[in-house]
Amino acid sequence: MRSKTHVQLVGQSPAMAALQQEVDRVARSDAKVLITGESGVGKEIVAKSIHARGPRASNIFAPVNCAGLPETLLESELFGHVKGSFTGAYRDKPGKLEMAHMGTTFLDEVGEMTLRMQGLLLRFLETGEIQKVGSEGAGRNLNVRVIAATNRDLRDMIKLGTFREDLFYRLNVIHIVVPPLRERREDIPLLVAEFLETFLGQNRSSITSVSPEAIKVLTEYTWPGNVRELENVMERLVVTAPGPTIEVEHLSSEIRVQDRVALRPKRERRRTVADDLYKRMIDQRESFWSTVYPLFMDREITRANVREVVRRGLEEARGNYKIVARLFNMESRDYKRFLNFLRKHDCQIPFKDYR
Ligand SMILES: Nc1ncnc2c1ncn2[C@@H]1O[C@H](COP(=O)(O)OP(=O)(O)O)[C@@H](O)[C@H]1O
Ligand SMILES: [Mg+2]
């Protein structure tokens, strides 16, 4: 695991400069903030910066991942529980909201909350009171700043009935959008330098620099996994590149090949094969086996197309291949066959970058 967390928001692109100003402005108030943007763009680090630059900085910043836990555990994580309230509750435990009293709670992936949890959260936001799991008495009144984040389109979810509109308006007092890395490529060299320094500090490595050509290729890559993907790439390079300089040939073929696609004019890229296939599966509910699979087997589409489709699925499914299989309208018994297919044709993408 990484020991250093960047509380320093790196970036000087116009988009990041505007974001820095917004963070400063927002930090002074107590207003709720909703941060949106693709996975890995830096939503959490923006939330941390808002906390760190405001009057609550000396108190706790308590992040809660609303996607990672089953509902009952999430409820206890947020609100706490009393001893004996469920098997394994050996003692009273404060929730993250209570721990963040006078500080900030960060509700990550808030779009993944069940409707029941959304109701409990809304009640807390309206009253400021928490009700611990298993407790009968009146809840404790708290002073917590709430910052939430999601990579989902909550307005779409409201239309679908999977996100409560009243909760949305509670959370969305201030809306901050963190743009994807490919829309602020000027920041890439700065981030490369920052991550190089971080990982050199953590590893024995003979690397001392990155060649200008390699930086150029890194800058032109599309970074579907955004800053998190770049961070992971730099960590790998520090460990694996022979040194002293990271050169273009040390970069993975994906990064080197993708950049040619990225260099094509925007208009030409607007609709790609992967776009169409992905849309057919998601919108038309066609199966992977009747769309991507036959086209690939007949060599109508390339491995890169398949990988792009899978990458999108992983992004949507936050790195969970089982969910990707469901998104692609496969039967659950086809899961193994799906993984075997990907492995056999070298289309399996590391899921960790999307977690
Ligand atoms: N502007 C930035 N400067 C420095 N590090 C960043 C920046 N944006 C993102 N990171 C790093 O990239 C990784 C992913 O960021 P994170 O905030 O977790 O993204 P998200 O919450 O949007 O998925 C983290 O390790 C974070 O520290
Ligand atoms: Mg995150």
Short mmCIF file of N, CA, C and O and ligand atoms in Angstrom, two decimals, residues 43-44 108-109 228, ligand 2:
data_model
loop_
_atom_site.label_atom_id
_atom_site.label_comp_id
_atom_site.label_asym_id
_atom_site.label_seq_id
_atom_site.Cartn_x
_atom_site.Cartn_y
_atom_site.Cartn_z
N LYS A 43 -11.77 12.92 -7.06
CA LYS A 43 -12.90 13.44 -6.27
C LYS A 43 -12.57 13.43 -4.78
O LYS A 43 -12.87 14.38 -4.06
N GLU A 44 -11.95 12.35 -4.33
CA GLU A 44 -11.67 12.26 -2.90
C GLU A 44 -10.61 13.27 -2.47
O GLU A 44 -10.71 13.88 -1.41
N ASP A 108 -18.38 8.66 -0.18
CA ASP A 108 -17.89 8.33 -1.52
C ASP A 108 -18.87 7.37 -2.19
O ASP A 108 -19.42 6.50 -1.54
N GLU A 109 -19.05 7.54 -3.49
CA GLU A 109 -19.94 6.68 -4.28
C GLU A 109 -21.34 6.64 -3.67
O GLU A 109 -21.96 5.60 -3.51
N ARG A 228 -5.76 8.08 -11.26
CA ARG A 228 -5.41 6.84 -10.56
C ARG A 228 -4.63 5.91 -11.48
O ARG A 228 -3.66 5.29 -11.06
MG MG B 2 -12.80 7.50 -5.18
#
